[in-house]
Short mmCIF file of C-alpha atoms and ligand atoms in Angstrom, two decimals:
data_model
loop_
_atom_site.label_atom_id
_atom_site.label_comp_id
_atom_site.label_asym_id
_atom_site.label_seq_id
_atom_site.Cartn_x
_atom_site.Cartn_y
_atom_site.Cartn_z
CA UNK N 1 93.08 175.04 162.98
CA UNK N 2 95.72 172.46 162.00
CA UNK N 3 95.89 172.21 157.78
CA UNK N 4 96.03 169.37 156.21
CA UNK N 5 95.84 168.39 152.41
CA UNK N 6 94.52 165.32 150.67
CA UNK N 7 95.20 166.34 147.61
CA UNK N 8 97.26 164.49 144.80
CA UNK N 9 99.73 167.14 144.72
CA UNK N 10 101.29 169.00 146.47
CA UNK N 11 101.17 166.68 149.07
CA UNK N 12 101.89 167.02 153.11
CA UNK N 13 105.30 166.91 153.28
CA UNK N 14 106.80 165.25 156.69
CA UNK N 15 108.56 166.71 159.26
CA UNK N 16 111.63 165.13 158.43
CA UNK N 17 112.07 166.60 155.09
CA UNK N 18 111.04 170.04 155.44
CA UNK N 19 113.76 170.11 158.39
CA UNK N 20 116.23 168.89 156.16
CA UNK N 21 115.72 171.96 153.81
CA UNK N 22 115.35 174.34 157.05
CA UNK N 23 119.30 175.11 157.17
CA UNK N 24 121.88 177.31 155.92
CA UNK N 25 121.91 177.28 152.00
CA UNK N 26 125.23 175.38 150.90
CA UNK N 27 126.87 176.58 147.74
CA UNK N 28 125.97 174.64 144.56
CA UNK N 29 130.00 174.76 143.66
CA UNK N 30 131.08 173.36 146.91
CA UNK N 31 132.42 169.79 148.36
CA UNK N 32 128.59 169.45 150.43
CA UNK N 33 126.94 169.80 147.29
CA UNK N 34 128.69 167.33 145.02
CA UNK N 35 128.38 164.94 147.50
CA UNK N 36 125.19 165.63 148.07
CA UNK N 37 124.13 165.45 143.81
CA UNK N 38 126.52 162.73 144.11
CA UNK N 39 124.17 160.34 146.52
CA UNK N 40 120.86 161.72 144.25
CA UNK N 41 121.95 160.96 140.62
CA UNK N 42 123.19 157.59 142.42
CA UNK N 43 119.55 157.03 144.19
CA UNK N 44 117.00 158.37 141.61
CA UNK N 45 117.52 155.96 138.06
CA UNK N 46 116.67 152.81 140.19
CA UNK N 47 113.30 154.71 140.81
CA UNK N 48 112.68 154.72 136.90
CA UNK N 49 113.87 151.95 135.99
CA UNK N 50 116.45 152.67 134.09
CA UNK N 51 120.21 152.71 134.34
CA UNK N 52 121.22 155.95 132.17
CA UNK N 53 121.07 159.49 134.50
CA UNK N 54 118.08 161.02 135.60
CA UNK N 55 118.57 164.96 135.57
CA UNK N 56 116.21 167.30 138.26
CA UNK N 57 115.27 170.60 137.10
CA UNK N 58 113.91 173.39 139.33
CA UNK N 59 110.27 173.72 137.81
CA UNK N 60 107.07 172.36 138.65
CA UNK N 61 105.76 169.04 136.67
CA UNK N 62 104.57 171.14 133.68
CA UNK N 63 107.70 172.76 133.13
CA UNK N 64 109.01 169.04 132.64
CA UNK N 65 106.31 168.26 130.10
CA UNK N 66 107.17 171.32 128.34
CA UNK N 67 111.25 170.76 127.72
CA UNK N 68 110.50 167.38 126.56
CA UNK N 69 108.16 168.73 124.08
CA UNK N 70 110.77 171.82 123.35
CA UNK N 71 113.65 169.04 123.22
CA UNK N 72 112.56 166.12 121.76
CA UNK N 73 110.78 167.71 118.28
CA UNK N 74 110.61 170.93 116.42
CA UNK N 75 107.81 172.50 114.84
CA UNK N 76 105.56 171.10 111.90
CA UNK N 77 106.92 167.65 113.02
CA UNK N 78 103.71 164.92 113.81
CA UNK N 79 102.52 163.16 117.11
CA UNK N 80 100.28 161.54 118.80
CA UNK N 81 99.05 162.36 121.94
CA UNK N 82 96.83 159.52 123.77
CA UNK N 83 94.59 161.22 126.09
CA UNK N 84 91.70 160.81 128.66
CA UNK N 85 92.46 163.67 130.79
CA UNK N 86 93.23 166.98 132.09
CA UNK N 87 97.05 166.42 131.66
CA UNK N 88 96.37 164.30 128.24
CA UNK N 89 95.10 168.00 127.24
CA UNK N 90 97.34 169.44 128.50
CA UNK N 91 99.99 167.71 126.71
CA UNK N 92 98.29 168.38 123.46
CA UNK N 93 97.98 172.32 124.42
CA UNK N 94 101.65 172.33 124.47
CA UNK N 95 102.45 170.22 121.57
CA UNK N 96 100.39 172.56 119.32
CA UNK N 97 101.97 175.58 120.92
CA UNK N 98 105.33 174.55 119.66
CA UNK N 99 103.87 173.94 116.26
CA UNK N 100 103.50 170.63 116.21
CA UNK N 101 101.02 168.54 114.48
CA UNK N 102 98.94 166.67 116.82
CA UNK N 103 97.17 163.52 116.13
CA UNK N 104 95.03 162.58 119.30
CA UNK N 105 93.89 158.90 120.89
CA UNK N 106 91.01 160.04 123.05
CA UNK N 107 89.20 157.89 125.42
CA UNK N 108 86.47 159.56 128.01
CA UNK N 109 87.58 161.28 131.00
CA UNK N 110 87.08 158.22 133.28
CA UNK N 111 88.41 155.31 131.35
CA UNK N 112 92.02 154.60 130.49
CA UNK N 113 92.83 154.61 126.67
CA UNK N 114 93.41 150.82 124.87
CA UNK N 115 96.57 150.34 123.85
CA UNK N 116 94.82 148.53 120.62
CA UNK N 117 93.53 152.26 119.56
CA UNK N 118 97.42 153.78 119.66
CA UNK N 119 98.66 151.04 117.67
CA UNK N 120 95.76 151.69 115.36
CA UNK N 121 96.35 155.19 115.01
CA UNK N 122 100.47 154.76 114.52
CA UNK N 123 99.29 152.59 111.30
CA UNK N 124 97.21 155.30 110.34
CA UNK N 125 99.86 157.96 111.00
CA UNK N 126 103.15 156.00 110.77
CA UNK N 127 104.98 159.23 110.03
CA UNK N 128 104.67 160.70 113.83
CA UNK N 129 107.77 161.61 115.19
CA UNK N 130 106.69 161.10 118.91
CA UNK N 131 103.73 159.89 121.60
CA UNK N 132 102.44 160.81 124.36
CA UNK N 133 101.08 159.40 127.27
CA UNK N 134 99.85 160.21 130.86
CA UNK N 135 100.34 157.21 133.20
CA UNK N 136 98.00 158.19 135.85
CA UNK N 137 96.02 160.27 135.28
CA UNK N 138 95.81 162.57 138.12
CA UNK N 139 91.82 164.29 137.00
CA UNK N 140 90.26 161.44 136.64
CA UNK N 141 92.59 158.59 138.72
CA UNK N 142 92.60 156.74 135.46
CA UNK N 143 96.02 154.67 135.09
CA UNK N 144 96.63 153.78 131.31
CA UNK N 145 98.71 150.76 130.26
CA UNK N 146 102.09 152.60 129.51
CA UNK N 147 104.08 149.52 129.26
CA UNK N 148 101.72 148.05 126.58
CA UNK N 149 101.99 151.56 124.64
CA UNK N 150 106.09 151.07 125.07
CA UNK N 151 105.74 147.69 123.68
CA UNK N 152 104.24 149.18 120.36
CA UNK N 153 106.72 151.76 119.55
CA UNK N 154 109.84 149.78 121.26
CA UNK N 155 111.64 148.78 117.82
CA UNK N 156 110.70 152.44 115.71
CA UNK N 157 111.77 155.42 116.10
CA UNK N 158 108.89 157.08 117.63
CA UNK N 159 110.06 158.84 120.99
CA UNK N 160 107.55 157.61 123.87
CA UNK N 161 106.74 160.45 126.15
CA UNK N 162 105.51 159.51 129.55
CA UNK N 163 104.18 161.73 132.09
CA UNK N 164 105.12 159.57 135.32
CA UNK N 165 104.20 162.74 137.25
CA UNK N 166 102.10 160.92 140.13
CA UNK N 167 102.24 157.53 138.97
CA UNK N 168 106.13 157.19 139.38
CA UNK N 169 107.12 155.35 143.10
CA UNK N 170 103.33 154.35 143.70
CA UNK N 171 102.76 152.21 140.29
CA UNK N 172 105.64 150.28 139.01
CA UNK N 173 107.43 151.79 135.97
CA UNK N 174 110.24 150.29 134.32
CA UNK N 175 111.45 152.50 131.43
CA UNK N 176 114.67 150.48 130.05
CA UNK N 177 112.31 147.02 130.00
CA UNK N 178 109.55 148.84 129.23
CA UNK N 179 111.21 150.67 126.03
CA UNK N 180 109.83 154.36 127.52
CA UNK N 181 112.13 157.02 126.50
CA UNK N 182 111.20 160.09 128.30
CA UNK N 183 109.70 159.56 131.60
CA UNK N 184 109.22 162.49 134.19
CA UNK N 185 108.06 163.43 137.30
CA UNK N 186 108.33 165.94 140.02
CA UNK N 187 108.93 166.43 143.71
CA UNK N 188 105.63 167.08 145.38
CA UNK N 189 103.40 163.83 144.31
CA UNK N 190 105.33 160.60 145.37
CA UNK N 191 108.67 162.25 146.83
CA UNK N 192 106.47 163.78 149.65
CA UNK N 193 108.64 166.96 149.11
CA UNK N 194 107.21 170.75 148.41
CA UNK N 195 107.10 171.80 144.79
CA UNK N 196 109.60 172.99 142.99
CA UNK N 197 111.90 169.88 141.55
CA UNK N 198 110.79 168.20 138.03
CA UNK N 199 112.84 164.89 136.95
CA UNK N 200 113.46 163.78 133.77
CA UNK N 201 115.10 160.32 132.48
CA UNK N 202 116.07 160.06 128.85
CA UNK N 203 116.66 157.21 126.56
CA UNK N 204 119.21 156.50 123.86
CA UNK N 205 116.17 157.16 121.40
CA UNK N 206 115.29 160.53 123.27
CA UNK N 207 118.62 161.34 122.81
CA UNK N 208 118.89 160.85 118.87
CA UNK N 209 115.66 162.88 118.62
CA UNK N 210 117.02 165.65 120.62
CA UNK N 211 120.08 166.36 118.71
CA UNK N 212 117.85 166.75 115.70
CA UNK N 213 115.63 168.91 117.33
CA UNK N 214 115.69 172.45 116.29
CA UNK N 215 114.76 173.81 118.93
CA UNK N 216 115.83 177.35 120.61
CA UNK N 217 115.55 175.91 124.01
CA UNK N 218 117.81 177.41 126.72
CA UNK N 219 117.20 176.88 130.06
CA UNK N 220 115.37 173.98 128.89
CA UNK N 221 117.47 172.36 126.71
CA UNK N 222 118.60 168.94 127.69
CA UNK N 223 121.65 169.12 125.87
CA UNK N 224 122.83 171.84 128.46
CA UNK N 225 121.84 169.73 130.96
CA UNK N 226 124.08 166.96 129.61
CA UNK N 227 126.82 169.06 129.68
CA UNK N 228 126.65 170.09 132.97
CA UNK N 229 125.93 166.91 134.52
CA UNK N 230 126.59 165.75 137.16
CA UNK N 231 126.34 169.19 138.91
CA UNK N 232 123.43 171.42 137.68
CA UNK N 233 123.61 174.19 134.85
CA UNK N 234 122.53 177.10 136.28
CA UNK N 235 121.48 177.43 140.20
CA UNK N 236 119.76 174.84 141.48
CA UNK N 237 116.92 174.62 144.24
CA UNK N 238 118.97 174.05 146.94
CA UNK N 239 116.57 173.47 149.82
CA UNK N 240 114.54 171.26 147.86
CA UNK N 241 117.62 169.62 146.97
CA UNK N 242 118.22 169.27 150.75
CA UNK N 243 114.76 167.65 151.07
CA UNK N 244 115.07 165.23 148.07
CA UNK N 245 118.55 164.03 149.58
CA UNK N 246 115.98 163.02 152.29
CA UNK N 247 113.29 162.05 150.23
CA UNK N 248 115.43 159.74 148.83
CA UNK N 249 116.60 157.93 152.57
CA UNK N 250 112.92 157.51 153.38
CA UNK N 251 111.47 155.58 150.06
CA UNK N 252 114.92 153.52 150.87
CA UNK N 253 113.52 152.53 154.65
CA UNK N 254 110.32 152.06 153.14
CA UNK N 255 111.00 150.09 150.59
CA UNK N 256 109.47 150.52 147.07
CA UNK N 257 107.45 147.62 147.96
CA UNK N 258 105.63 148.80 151.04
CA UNK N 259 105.33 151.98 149.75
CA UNK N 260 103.19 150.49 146.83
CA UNK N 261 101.20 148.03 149.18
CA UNK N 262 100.64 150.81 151.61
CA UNK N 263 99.14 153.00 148.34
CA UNK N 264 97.15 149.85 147.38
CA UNK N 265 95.24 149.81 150.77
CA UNK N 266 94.71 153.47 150.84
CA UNK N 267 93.21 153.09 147.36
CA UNK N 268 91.20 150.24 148.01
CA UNK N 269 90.28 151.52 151.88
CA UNK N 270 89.15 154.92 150.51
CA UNK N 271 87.20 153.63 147.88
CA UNK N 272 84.97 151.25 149.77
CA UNK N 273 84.58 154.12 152.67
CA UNK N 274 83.20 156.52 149.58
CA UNK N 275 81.13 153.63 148.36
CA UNK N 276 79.59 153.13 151.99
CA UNK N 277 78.94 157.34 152.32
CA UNK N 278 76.59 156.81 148.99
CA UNK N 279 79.73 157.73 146.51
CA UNK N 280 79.84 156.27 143.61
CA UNK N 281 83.20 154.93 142.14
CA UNK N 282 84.46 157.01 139.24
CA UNK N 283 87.22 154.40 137.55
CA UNK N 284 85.24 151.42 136.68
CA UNK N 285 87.97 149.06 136.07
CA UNK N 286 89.59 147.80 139.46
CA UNK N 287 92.92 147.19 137.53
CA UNK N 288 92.79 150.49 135.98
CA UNK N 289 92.36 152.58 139.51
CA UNK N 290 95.31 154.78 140.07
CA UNK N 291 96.27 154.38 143.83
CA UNK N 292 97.79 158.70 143.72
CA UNK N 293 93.91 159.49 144.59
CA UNK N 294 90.68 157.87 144.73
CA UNK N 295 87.85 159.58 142.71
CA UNK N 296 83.99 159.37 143.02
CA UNK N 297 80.92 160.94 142.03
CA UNK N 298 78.98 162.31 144.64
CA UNK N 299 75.32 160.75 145.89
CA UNK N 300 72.16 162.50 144.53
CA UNK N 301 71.56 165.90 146.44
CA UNK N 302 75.16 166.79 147.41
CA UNK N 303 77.06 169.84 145.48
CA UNK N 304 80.89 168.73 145.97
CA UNK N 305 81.80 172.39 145.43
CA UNK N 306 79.43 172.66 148.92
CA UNK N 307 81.39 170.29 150.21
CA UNK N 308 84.99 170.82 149.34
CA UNK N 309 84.14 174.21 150.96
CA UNK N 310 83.02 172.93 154.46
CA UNK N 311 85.56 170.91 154.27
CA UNK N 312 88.44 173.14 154.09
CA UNK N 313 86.64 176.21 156.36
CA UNK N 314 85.28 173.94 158.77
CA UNK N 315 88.49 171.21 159.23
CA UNK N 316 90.97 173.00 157.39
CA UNK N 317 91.05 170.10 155.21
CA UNK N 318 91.88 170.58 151.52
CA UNK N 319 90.64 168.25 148.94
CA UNK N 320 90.47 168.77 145.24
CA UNK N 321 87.38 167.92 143.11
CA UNK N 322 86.74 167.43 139.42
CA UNK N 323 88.06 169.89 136.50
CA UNK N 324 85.87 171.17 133.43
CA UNK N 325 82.92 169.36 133.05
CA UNK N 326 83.44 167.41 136.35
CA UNK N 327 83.59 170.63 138.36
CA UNK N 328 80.83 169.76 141.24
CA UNK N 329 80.72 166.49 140.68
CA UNK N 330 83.37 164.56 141.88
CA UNK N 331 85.48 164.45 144.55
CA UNK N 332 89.36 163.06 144.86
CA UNK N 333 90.71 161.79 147.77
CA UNK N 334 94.36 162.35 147.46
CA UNK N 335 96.51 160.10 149.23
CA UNK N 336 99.98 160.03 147.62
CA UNK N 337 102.89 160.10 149.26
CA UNK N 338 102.84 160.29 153.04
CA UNK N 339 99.62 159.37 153.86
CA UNK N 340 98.85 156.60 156.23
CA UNK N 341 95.85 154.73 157.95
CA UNK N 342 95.18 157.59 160.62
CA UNK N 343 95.47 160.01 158.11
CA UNK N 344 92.69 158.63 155.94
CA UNK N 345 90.61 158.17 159.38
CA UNK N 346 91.20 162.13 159.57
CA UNK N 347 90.16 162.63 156.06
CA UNK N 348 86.67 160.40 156.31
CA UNK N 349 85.96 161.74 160.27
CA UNK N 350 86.00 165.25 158.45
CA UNK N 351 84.07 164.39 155.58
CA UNK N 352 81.36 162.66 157.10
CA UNK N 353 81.46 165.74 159.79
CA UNK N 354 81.02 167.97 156.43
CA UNK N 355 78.41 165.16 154.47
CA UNK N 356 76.00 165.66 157.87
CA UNK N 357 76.73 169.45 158.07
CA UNK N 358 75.18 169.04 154.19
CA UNK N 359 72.03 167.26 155.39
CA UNK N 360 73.29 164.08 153.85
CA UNK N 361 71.48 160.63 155.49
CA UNK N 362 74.21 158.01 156.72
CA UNK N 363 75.82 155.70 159.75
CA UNK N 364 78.07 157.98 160.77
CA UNK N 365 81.16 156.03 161.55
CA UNK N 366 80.61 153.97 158.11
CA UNK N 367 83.17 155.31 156.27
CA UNK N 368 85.61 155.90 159.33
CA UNK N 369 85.25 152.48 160.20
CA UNK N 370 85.57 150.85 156.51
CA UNK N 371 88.87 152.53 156.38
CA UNK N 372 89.40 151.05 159.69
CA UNK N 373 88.75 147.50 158.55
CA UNK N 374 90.57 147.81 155.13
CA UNK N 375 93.59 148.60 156.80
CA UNK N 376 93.12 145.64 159.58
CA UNK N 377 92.32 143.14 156.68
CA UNK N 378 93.27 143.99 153.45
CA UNK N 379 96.46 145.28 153.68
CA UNK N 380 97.73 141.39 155.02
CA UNK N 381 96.41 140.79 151.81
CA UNK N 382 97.51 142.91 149.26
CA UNK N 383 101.20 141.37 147.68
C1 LIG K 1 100.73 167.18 139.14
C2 LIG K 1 100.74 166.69 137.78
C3 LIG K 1 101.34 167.42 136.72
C4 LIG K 1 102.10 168.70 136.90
O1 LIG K 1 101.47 169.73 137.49
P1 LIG K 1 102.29 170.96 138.07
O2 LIG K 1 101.25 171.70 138.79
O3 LIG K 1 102.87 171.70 136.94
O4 LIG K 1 103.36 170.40 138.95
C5 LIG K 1 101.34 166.88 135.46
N1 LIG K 1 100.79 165.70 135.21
C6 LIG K 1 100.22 164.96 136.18
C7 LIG K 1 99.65 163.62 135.83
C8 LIG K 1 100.17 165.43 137.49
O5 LIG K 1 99.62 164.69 138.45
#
């Protein structure tokens, strides 16, 4: 059965780049490899916006969230974490295992948080050292208004912590404009690469709060980092390093641009082929709809833990559905990344194969053929 995964991370990872990492490993000391860095510190600020030096850490996305939180602050200090999701909790779960005190801005699993309510809660608690922020919101598909968060703390010395961990490459993020001043992400949402690589771009600001950070961090730490720059501190993941040299060639034929329109039309062609099968759109907001997956609720009658399970036995098909109290409830299509039209005709062919399997009443075709005429239509229309 051939495998395939529409889920927002890790993603399918082309042909291309898994062949680049399929070779001989190439020392991280020689000639090859600080060329190689060489061409990736050079490609990877414009993708953040930002013209200071984007460092890549072996870890997965969480391990990124983590060293800013170890770097950036030290224990007892105050924050606010603005959260309407999984990873909005999960930032606070971290913050509060370093000893920090956390302030939260929560907003329903669903919605995306107003940036009114953050500046609310900084005049409330002006003597936070830090915020966080999740710009899409990968549990829910929620995107939140980072730049309008930036905008509040731009001139103070709060350090703005933005987990770009899907939303980098497929929403536009411009950290130096945007007055962001830790921004990550990792290798397997947008970069269409396996797991394993976490990126992190630091402002001027980050950089005053981490040298008065206490903190014991070692592998972590960013000064290390710093130092070592622009080769890598201890040894790096040099297959995946292989890959993101690739990675990095392909979003350049693509173009940022057409990579965003092409996630615009998968957004908007999977959400009208959901609405057709009797799903009902989770985000609310059009303008708020995070094009790294498209979330729904399912119709009356349908368990989606049923469902992601024919699915993925049936088609070999893996799709992710809602966490905690959305477990069986929702579904997300997850279409970062690689994913094209014909993809997304594989995805719907499968799940209304599964949604019929499940007794559910519909046209078959409907959904196939919405993402069909999305992608004829809409896509000429999207800028
Ligand atoms: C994927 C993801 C993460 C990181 O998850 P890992 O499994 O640790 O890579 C964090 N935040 C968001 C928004 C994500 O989408």
């Amino acid at each position: 059965m051939k495998l395939r995964l529409a889920t927002p991370g890790p993603t399918e990872v082309p042909q291309r780049l898994l062949l680049a990492g399929a070779r001989e490993i190439i020392h991280h000391r020689s000639a090859e490899m600080e060329e190689l860095i060489h061409e990736i510190n050079e490609g990877l600020p414009p993708l953040f916006g930002t013209s200071r030096p984007v460092y890549t850490i072996a870890t997965s996305g969480t391990g990124a969230m983590e060293a800013a939180v170890a770097n950036c602050f030290s224990a007892e200090d105050e924050v606010l974490v603005v959260s309407n999701g999984y990873f909005g909790e999960r930032f606070q779960a971290i913050c509060r295992n370093y000893g920090l005190t956390v302030h939260v801005v929560e907003s329903d699993w669903g919605t995306s948080v107003d940036p009114q309510r953050v500046a609310e809660a900084y005049a409330q608690h002006p003597q936070i050292r830090g915020a966080f922020v999740v710009y899409s919101e990968t549990s829910t598909g929620a995107l939140n208004d980072v730049e309008a968060i930036g905008r509040i703390f731009r001139d103070t010395d709060v350090v703005v912590v933005v987990d770009a961990i899907s939303g980098l490459l497929v929403h536009p993020l411009d950290m130096d404009d945007w007055g962001l001043d830790v921004v990550l992400a990792a290798s397997h949402k947008g970069f269409m690469l396996p797991p394993g690589l976490a990126f992190i771009a630091l402002s001027d600001k980050a950089w005053t709060a981490v040298e008065s950070s206490s903190g014991p961090a070692y592998y972590w730490s960013f000064e290390r980092l710093r130092h070592f720059y622009p080769m890598s501190s201890s040894s790096p993941a040099v297959s995946l390093l292989l890959g993101l040299h690739e990675s990095l060639k392909m979003l350049g034929e693509e173009g940022l641009p057409d990579f965003r329109k092409r996630h615009a039309t998968l957004g908007r062609a999977a959400e009208r082929a959901l609405r057709e099968l009797g799903f009902c759109t989770f985000i609310q907001e059009p303008h708020r709809r995070s094009h790294v997956i498209t979330s729904a609720l399912a119709p009356e009658g349908i368990d989606t833990s049923q469902l992601l399970k024919t699915l993925s036995t049936q088609y070999g098909l893996t799709m992710t559905g809602g966490q905690a109290h959305l477990k069986g409830k929702l579904i997300r299509v997850g279409h970062v990344g690689a994913a094209d039209a014909l993809d997304l005709c594989a995805v719907f062919g499968a799940l209304e194969m599964s949604l019929l399997t499940l007794g559910h009443r519909f046209t078959p075709g409907s959904g196939v053929g919405e993402v069909v005429r999305t992608f004829h239509t809409f896509h000429e229309e999207v800028k």
